[in-house]
Short mmCIF file of N, CA and C in Angstrom, two decimals:
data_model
loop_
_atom_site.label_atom_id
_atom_site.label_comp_id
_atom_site.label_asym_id
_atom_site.label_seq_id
_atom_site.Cartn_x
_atom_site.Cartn_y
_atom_site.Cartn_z
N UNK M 1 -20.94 -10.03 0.87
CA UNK M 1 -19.83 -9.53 1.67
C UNK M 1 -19.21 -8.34 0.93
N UNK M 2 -19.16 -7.03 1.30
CA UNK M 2 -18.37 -6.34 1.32
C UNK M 2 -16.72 -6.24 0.93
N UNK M 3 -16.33 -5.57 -0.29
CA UNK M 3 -15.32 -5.46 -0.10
C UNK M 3 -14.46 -4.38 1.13
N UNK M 4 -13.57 -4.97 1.28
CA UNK M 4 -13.21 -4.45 2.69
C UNK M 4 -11.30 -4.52 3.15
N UNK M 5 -10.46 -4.22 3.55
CA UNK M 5 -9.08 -4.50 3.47
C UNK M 5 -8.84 -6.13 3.95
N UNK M 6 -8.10 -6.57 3.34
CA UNK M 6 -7.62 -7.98 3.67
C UNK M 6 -8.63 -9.28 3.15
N UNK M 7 -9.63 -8.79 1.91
CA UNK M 7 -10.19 -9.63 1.80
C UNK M 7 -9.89 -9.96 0.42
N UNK M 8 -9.87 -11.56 0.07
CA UNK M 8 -9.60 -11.65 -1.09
C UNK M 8 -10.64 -11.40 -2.55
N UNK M 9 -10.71 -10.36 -3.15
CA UNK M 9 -11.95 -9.92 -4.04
C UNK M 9 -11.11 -10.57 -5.92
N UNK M 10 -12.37 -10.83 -6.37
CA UNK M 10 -12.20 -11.46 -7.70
C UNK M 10 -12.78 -10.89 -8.44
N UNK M 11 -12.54 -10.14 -9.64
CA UNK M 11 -13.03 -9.31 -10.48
C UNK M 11 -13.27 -9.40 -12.36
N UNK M 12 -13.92 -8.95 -12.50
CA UNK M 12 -13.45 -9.21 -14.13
C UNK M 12 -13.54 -8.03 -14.75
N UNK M 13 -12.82 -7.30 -15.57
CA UNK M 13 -12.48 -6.16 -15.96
C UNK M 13 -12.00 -5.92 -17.42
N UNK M 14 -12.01 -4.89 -18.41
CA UNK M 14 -11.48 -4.13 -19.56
C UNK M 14 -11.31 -2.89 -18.75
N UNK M 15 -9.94 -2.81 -19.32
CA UNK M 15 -9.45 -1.47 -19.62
C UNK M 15 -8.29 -0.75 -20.76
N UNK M 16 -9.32 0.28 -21.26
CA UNK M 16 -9.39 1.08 -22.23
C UNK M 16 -8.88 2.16 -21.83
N UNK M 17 -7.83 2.63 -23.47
CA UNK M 17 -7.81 4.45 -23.30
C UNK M 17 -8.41 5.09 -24.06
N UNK M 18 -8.16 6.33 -23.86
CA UNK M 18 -8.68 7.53 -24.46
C UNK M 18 -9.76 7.30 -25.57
N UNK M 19 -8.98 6.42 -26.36
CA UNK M 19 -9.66 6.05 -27.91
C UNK M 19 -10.23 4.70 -27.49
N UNK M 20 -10.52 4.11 -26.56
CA UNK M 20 -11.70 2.87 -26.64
C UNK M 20 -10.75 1.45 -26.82
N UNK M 21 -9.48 1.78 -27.41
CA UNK M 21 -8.96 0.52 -27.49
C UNK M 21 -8.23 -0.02 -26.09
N UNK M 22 -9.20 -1.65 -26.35
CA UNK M 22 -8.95 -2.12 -25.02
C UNK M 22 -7.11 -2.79 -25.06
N UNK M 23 -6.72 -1.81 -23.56
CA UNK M 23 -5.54 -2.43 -23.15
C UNK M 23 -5.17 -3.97 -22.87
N UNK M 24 -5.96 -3.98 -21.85
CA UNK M 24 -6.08 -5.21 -21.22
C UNK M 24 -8.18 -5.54 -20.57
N UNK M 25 -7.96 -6.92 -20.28
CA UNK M 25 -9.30 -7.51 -20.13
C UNK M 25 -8.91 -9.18 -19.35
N UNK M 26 -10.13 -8.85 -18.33
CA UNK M 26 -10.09 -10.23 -18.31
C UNK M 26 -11.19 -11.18 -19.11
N UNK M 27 -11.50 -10.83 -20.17
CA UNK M 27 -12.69 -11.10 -21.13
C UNK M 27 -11.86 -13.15 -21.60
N UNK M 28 -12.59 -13.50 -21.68
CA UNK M 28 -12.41 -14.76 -22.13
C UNK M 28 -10.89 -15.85 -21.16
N UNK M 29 -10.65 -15.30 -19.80
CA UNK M 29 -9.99 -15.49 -18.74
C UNK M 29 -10.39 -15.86 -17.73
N UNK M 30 -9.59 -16.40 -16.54
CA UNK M 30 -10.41 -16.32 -15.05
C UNK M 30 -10.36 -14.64 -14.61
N UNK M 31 -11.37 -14.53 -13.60
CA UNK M 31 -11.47 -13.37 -13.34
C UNK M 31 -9.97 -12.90 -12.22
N UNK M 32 -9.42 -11.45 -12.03
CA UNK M 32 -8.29 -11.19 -11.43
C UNK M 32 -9.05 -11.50 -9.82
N UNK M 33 -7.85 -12.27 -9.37
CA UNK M 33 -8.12 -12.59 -8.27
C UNK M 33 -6.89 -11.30 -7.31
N UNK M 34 -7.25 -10.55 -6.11
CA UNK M 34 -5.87 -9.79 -5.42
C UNK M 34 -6.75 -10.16 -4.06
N UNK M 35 -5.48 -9.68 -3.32
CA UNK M 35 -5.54 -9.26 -2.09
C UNK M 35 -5.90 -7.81 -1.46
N UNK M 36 -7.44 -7.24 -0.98
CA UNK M 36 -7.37 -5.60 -1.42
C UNK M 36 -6.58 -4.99 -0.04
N UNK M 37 -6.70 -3.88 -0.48
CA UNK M 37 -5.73 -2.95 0.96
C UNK M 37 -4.60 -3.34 1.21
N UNK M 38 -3.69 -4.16 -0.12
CA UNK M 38 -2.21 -4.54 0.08
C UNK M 38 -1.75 -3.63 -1.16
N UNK M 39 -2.13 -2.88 -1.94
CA UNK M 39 -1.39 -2.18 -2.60
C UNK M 39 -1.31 -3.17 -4.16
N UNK M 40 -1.96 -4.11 -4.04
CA UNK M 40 -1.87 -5.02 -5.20
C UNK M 40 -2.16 -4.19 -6.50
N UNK M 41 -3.22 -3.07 -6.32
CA UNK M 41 -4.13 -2.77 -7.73
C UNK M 41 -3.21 -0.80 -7.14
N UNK M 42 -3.61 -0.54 -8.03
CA UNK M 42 -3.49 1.11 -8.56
C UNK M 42 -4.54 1.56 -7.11
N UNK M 43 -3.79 2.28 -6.23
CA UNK M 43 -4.47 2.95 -5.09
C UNK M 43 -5.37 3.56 -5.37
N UNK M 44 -5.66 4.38 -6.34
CA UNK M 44 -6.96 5.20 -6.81
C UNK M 44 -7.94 4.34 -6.90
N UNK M 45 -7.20 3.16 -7.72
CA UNK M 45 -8.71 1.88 -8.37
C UNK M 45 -9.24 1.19 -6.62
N UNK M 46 -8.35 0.82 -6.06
CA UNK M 46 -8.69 0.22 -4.87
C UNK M 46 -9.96 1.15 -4.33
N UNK M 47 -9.40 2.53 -4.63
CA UNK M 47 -10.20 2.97 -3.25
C UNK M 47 -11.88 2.95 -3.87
N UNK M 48 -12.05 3.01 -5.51
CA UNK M 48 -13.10 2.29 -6.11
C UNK M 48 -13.86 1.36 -5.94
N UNK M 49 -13.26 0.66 -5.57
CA UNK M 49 -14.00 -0.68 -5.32
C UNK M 49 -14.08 -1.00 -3.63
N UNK M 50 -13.59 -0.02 -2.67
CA UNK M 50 -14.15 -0.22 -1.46
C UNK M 50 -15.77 -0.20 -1.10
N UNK M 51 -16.14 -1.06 -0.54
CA UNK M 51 -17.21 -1.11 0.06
C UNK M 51 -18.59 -1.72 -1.60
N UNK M 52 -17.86 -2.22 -2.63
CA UNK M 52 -18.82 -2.81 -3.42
C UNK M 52 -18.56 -4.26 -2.62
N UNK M 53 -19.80 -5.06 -3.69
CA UNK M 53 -20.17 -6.55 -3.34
C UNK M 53 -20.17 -6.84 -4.45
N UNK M 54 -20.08 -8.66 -4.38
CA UNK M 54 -20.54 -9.27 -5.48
C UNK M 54 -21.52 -8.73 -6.34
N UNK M 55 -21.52 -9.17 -7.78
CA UNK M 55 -22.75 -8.49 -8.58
C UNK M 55 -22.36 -6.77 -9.07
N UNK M 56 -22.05 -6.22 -8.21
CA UNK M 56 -21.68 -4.47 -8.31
C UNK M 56 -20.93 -4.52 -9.91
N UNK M 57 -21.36 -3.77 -10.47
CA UNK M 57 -20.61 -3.11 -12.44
C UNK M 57 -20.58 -2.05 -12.33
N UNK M 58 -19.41 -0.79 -12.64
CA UNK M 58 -19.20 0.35 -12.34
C UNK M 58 -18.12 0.25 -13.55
N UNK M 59 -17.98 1.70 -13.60
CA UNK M 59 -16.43 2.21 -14.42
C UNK M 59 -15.88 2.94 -13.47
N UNK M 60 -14.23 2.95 -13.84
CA UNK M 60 -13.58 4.11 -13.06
C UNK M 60 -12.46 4.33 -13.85
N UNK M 61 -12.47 6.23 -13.92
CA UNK M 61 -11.64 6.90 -15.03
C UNK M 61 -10.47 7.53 -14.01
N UNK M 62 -9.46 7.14 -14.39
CA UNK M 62 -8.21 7.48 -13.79
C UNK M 62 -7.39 8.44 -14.40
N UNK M 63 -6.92 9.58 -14.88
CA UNK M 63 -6.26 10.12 -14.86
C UNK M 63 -4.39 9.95 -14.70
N UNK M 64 -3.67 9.93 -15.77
CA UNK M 64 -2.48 9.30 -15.69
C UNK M 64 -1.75 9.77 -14.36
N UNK M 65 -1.98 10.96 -13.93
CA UNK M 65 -1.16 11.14 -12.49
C UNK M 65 -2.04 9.92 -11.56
N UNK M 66 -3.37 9.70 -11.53
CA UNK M 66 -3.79 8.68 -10.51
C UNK M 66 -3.24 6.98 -11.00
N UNK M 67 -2.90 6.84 -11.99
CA UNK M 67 -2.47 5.98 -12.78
C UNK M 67 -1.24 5.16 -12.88
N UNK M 68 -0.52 5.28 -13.38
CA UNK M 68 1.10 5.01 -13.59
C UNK M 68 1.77 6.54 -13.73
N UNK M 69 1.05 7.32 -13.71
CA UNK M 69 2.01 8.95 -13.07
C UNK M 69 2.24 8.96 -14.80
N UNK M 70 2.55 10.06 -14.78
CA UNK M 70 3.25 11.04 -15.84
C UNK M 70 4.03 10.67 -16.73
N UNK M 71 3.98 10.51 -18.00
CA UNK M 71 5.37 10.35 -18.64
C UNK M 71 6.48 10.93 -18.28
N UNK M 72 7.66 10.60 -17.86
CA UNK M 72 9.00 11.31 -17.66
C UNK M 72 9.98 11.18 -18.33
N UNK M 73 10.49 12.23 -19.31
CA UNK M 73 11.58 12.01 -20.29
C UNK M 73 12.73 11.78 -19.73
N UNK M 74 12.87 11.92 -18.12
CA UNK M 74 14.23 12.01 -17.70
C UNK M 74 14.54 10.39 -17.13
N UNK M 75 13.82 9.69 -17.60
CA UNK M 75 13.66 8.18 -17.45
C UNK M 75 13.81 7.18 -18.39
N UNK M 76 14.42 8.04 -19.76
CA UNK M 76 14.70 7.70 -20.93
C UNK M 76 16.02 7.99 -20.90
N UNK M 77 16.98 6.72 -21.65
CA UNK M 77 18.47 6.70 -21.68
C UNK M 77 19.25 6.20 -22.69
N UNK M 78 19.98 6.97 -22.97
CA UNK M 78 20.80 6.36 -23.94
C UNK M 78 22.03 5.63 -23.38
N UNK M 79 22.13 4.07 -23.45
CA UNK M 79 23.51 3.57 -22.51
C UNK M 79 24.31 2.94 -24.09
N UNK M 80 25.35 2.89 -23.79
CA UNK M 80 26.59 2.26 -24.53
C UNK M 80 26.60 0.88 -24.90
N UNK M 81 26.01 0.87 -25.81
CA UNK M 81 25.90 -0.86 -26.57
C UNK M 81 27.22 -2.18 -25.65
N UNK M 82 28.31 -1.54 -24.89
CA UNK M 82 29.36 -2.30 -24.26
C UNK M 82 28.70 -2.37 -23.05
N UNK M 83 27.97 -1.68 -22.55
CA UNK M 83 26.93 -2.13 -21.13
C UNK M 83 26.32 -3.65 -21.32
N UNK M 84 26.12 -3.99 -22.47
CA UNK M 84 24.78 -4.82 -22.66
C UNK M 84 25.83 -6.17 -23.09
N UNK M 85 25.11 -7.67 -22.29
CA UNK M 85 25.83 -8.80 -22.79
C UNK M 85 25.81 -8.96 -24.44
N UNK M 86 27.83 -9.04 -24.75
CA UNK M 86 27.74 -8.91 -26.49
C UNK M 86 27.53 -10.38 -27.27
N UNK M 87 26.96 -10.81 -26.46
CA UNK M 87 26.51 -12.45 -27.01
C UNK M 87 24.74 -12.50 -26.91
N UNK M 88 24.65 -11.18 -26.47
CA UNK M 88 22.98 -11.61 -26.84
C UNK M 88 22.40 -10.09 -28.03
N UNK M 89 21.49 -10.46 -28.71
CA UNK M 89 20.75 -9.59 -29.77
C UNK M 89 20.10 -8.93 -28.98
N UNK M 90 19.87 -7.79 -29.39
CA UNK M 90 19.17 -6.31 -28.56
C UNK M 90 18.14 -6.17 -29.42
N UNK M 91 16.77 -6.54 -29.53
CA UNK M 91 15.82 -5.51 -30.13
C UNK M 91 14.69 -4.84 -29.30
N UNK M 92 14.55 -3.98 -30.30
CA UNK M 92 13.20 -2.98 -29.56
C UNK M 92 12.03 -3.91 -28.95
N UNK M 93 11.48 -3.51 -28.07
CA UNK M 93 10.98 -3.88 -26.95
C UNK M 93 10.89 -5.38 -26.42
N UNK M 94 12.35 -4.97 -26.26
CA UNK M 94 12.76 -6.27 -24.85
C UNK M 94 13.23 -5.60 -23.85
N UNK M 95 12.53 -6.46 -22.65
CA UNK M 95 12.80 -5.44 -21.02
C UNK M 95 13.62 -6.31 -20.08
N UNK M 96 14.77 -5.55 -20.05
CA UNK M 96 15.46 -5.80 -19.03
C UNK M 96 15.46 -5.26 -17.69
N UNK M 97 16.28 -5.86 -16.55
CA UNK M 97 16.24 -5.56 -15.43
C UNK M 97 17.08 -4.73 -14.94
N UNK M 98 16.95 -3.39 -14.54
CA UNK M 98 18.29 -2.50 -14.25
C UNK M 98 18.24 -2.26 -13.10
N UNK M 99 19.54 -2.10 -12.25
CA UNK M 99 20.07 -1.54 -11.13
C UNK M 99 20.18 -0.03 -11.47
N UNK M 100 19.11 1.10 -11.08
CA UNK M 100 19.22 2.32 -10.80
C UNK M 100 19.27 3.03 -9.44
N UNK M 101 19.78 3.77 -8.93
CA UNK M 101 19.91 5.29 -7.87
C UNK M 101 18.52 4.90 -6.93
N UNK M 102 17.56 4.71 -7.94
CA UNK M 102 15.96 4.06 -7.04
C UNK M 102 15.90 2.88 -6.89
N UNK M 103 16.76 2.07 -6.51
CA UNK M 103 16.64 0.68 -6.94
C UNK M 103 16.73 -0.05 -8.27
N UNK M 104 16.12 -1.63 -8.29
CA UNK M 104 15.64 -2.24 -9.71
C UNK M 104 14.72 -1.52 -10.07
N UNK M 105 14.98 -1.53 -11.62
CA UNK M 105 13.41 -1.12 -12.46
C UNK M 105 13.64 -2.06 -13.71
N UNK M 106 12.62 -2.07 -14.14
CA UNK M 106 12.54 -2.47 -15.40
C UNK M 106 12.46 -1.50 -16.73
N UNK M 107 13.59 -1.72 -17.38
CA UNK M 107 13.95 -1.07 -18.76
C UNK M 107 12.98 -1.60 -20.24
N UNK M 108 12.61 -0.56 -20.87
CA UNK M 108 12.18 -1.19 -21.94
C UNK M 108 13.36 -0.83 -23.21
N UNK M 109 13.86 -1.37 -24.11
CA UNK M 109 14.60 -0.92 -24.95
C UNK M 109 13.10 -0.39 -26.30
N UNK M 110 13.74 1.08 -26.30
CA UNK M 110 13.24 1.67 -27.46
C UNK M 110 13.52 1.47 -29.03
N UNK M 111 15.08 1.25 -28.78
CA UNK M 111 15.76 2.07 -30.06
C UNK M 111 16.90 1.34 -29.89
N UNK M 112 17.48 0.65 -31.15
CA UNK M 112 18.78 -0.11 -31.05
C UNK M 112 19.60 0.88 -32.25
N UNK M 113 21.03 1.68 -32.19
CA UNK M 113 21.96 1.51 -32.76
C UNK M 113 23.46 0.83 -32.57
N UNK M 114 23.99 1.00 -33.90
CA UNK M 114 25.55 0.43 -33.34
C UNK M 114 26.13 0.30 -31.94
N UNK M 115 26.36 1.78 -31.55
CA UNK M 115 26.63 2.27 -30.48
C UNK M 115 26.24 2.72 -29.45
N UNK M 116 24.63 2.45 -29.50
CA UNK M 116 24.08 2.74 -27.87
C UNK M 116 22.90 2.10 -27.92
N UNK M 117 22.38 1.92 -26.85
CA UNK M 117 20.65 1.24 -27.25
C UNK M 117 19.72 2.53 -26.06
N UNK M 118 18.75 2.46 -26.49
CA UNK M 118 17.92 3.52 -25.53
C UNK M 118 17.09 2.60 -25.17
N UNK M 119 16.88 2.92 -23.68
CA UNK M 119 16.03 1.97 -22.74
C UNK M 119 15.15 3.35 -21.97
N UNK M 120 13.69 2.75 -21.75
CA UNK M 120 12.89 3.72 -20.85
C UNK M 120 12.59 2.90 -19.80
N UNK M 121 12.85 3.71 -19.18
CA UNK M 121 11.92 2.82 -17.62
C UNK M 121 10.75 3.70 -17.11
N UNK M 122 9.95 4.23 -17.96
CA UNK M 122 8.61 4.66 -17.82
C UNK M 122 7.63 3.32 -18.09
N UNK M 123 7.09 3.44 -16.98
CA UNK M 123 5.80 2.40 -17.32
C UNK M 123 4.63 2.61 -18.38
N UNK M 124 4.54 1.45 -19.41
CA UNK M 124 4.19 1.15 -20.46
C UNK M 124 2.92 2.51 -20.45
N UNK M 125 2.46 2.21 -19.65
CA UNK M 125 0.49 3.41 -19.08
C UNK M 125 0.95 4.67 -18.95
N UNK M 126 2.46 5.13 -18.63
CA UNK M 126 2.54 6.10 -18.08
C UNK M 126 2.14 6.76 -19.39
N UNK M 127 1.75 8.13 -18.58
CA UNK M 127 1.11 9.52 -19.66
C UNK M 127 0.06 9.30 -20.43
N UNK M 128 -1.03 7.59 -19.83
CA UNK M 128 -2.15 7.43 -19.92
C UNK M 128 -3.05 7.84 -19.19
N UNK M 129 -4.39 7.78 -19.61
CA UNK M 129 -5.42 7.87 -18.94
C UNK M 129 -6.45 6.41 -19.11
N UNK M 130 -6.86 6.15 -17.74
CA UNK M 130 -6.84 4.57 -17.49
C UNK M 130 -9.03 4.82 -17.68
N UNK M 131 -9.63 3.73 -18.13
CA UNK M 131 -10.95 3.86 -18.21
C UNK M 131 -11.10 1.98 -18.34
N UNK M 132 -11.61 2.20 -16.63
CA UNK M 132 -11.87 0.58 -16.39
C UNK M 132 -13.54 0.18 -16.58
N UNK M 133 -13.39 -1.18 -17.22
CA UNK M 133 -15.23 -1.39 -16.22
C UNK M 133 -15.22 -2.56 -16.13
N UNK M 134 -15.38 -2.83 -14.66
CA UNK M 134 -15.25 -3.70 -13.69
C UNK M 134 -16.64 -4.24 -13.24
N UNK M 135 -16.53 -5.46 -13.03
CA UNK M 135 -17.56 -6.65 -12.60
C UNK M 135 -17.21 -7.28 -11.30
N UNK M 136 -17.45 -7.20 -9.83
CA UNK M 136 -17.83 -8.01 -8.69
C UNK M 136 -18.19 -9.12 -9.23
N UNK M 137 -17.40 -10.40 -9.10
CA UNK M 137 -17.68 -11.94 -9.36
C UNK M 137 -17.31 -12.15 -7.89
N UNK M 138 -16.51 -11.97 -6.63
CA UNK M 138 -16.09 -12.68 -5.31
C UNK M 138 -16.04 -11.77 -4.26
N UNK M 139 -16.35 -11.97 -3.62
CA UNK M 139 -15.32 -11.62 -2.18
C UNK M 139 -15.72 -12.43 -0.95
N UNK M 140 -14.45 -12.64 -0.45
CA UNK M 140 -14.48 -13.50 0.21
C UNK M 140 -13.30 -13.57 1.71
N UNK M 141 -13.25 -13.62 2.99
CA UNK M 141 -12.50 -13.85 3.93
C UNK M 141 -10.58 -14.37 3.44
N UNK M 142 -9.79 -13.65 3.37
CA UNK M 142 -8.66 -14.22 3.31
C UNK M 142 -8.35 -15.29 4.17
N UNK M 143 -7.57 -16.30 3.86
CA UNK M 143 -6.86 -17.39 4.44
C UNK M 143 -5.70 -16.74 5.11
N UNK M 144 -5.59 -17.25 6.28
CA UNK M 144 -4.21 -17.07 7.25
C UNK M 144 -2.72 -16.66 6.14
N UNK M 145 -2.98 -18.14 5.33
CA UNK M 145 -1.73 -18.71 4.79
C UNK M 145 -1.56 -17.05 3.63
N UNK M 146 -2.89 -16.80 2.94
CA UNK M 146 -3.42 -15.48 2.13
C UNK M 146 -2.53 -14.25 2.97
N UNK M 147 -3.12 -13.84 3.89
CA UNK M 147 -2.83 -12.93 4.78
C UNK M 147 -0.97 -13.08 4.62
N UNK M 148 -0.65 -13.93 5.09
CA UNK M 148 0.82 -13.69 5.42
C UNK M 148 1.59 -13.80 4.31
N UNK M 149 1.19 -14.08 3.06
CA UNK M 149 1.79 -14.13 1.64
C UNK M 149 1.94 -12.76 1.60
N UNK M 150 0.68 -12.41 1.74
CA UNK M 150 0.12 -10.72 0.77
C UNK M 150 -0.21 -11.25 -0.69
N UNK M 151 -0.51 -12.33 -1.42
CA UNK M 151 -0.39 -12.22 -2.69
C UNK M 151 0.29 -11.85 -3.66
N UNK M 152 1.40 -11.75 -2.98
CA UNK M 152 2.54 -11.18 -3.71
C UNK M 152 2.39 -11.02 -5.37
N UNK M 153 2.46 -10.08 -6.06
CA UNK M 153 1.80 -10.41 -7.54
C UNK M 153 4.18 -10.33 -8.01
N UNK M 154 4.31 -9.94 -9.19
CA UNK M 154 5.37 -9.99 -10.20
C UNK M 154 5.53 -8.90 -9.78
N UNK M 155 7.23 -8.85 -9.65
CA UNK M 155 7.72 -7.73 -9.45
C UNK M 155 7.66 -6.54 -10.46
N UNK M 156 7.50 -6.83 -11.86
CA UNK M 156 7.13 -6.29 -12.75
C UNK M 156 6.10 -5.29 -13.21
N UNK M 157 4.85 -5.39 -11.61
CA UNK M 157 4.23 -4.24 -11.29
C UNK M 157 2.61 -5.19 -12.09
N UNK M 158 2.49 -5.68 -12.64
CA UNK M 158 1.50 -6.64 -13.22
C UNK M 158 0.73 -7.40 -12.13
N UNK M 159 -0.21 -8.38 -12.28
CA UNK M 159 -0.69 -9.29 -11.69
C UNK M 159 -0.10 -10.34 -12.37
N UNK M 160 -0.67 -11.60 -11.40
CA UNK M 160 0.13 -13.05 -12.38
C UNK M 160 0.15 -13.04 -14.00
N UNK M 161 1.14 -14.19 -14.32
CA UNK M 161 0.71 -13.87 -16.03
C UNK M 161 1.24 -13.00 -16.32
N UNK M 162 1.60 -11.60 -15.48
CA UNK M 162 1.42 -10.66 -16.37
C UNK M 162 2.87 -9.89 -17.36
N UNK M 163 4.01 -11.15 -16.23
CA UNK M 163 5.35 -10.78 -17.11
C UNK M 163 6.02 -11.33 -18.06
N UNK M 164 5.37 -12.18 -18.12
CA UNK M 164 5.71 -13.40 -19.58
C UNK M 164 6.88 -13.88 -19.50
N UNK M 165 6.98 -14.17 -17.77
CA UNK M 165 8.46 -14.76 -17.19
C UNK M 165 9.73 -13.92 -17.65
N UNK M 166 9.64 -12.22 -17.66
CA UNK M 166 10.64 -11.51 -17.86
C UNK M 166 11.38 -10.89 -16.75
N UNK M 167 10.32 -11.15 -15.52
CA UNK M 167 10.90 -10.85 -13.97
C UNK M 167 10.93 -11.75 -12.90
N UNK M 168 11.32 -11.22 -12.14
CA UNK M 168 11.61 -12.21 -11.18
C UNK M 168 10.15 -11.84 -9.69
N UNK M 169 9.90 -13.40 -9.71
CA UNK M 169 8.27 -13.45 -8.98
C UNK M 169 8.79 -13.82 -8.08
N UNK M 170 7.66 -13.57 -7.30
CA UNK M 170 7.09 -13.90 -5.31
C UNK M 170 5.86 -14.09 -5.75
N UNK M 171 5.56 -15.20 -6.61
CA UNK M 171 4.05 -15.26 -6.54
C UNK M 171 3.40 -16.83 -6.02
N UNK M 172 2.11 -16.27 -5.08
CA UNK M 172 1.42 -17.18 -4.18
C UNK M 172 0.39 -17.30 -4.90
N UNK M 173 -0.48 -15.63 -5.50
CA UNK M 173 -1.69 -15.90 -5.88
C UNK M 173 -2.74 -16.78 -7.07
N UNK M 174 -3.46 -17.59 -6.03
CA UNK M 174 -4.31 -18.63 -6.72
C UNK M 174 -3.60 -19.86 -8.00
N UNK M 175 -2.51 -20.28 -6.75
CA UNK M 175 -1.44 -21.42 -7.64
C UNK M 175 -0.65 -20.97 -8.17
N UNK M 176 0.37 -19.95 -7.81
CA UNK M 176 1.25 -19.27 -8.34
C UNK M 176 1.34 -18.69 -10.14
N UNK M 177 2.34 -18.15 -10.18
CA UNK M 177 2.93 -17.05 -11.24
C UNK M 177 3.24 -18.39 -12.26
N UNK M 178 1.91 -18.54 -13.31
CA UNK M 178 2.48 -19.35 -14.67
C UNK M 178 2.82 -19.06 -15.67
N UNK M 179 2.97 -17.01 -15.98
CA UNK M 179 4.01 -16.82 -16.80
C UNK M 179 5.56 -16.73 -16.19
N UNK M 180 5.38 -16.87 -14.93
CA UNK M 180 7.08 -16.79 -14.39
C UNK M 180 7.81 -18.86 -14.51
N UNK M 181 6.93 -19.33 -14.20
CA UNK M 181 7.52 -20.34 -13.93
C UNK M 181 7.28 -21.08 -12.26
N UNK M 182 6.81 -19.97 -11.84
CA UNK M 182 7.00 -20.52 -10.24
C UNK M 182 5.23 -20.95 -9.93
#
């Protein structure tokens, strides 16, 4: 079967940058299970894997604009250490949840002083260049119950697992979100 929109495809994957070191993998894992043509995966990667089958091994090199977009310095902030609850410890890279102009995003704290902490809300990839290679292990007909979820993955922009219960989930896919809790 064809991958195709609305079908549920299962994959197993590394991905590497520039220099070979692997980001992420589903190497010694179950393979990523999504929902395709819902926006689950990186639109560039989707449109990759249209029309493979089971068995199919390919790479695909993404380019950080096809990617998580561009680094943007103007997405980097310095806020006032009195913003932040004064009963909890601030260190570098812990991500909080912020109310910005674009909505929620998620903050990473860079940099702790006395008086201010710097948080980015550039995604971790951004001003990467993405180099996948991907393995066809499934595809298969979505379920009704599938379909009307969407698979909702972590708001955190990840697949399951993938927020280490630091955001807040809508997750259905394949027995829900067991780094969220749900």
């Amino acid at each position: 079967m064809k991958i195709e929109k609305d079908r549920i495809v299962s994959i197993n994957y590394t991905l590497k940058d520039d220099e070979g070191s692997i980001i992420d993998s589903s190497e010694g894992a179950e393979p990523l299970l999504y929902l395709h043509g819902r926006n689950y995966l990186l639109p560039k990667l989707e449109e990759q894997l249209e029309g493979k089958v089971p068995g199919d091994s390919f790479t695909v090199d993404l380019s950080a604009k096809d990617g998580y977009g561009e680094y943007n310095e103007a997405l980097v902030a310095e806020v006032p250490r009195s913003q932040f609850d004064s009963s909890m410890e601030i260190e570098e890279g812990m991500a909080f949840q912020a109310e910005t102009p674009q909505g929620t995003q998620i903050v990473t704290v860079t940099k702790v002083s006395p008086e201010t902490i710097t948080v980015d809300a550039n995604h971790e990839l951004a001003g990467k260049n993405l180099h996948f290679a991907i393995q066809i292990e499934d595809v298969r007909e979505a379920t009704p119950e599938e379909l009307e979820s969407g698979m909702q993955s972590c708001s955190c922009g990840g697949g399951c697992d993938s927020c280490g219960g630091d955001c807040s989930c809508d997750c259905s896919c394949d027995g829900g979100c067991e780094g969220c809790g749900n």
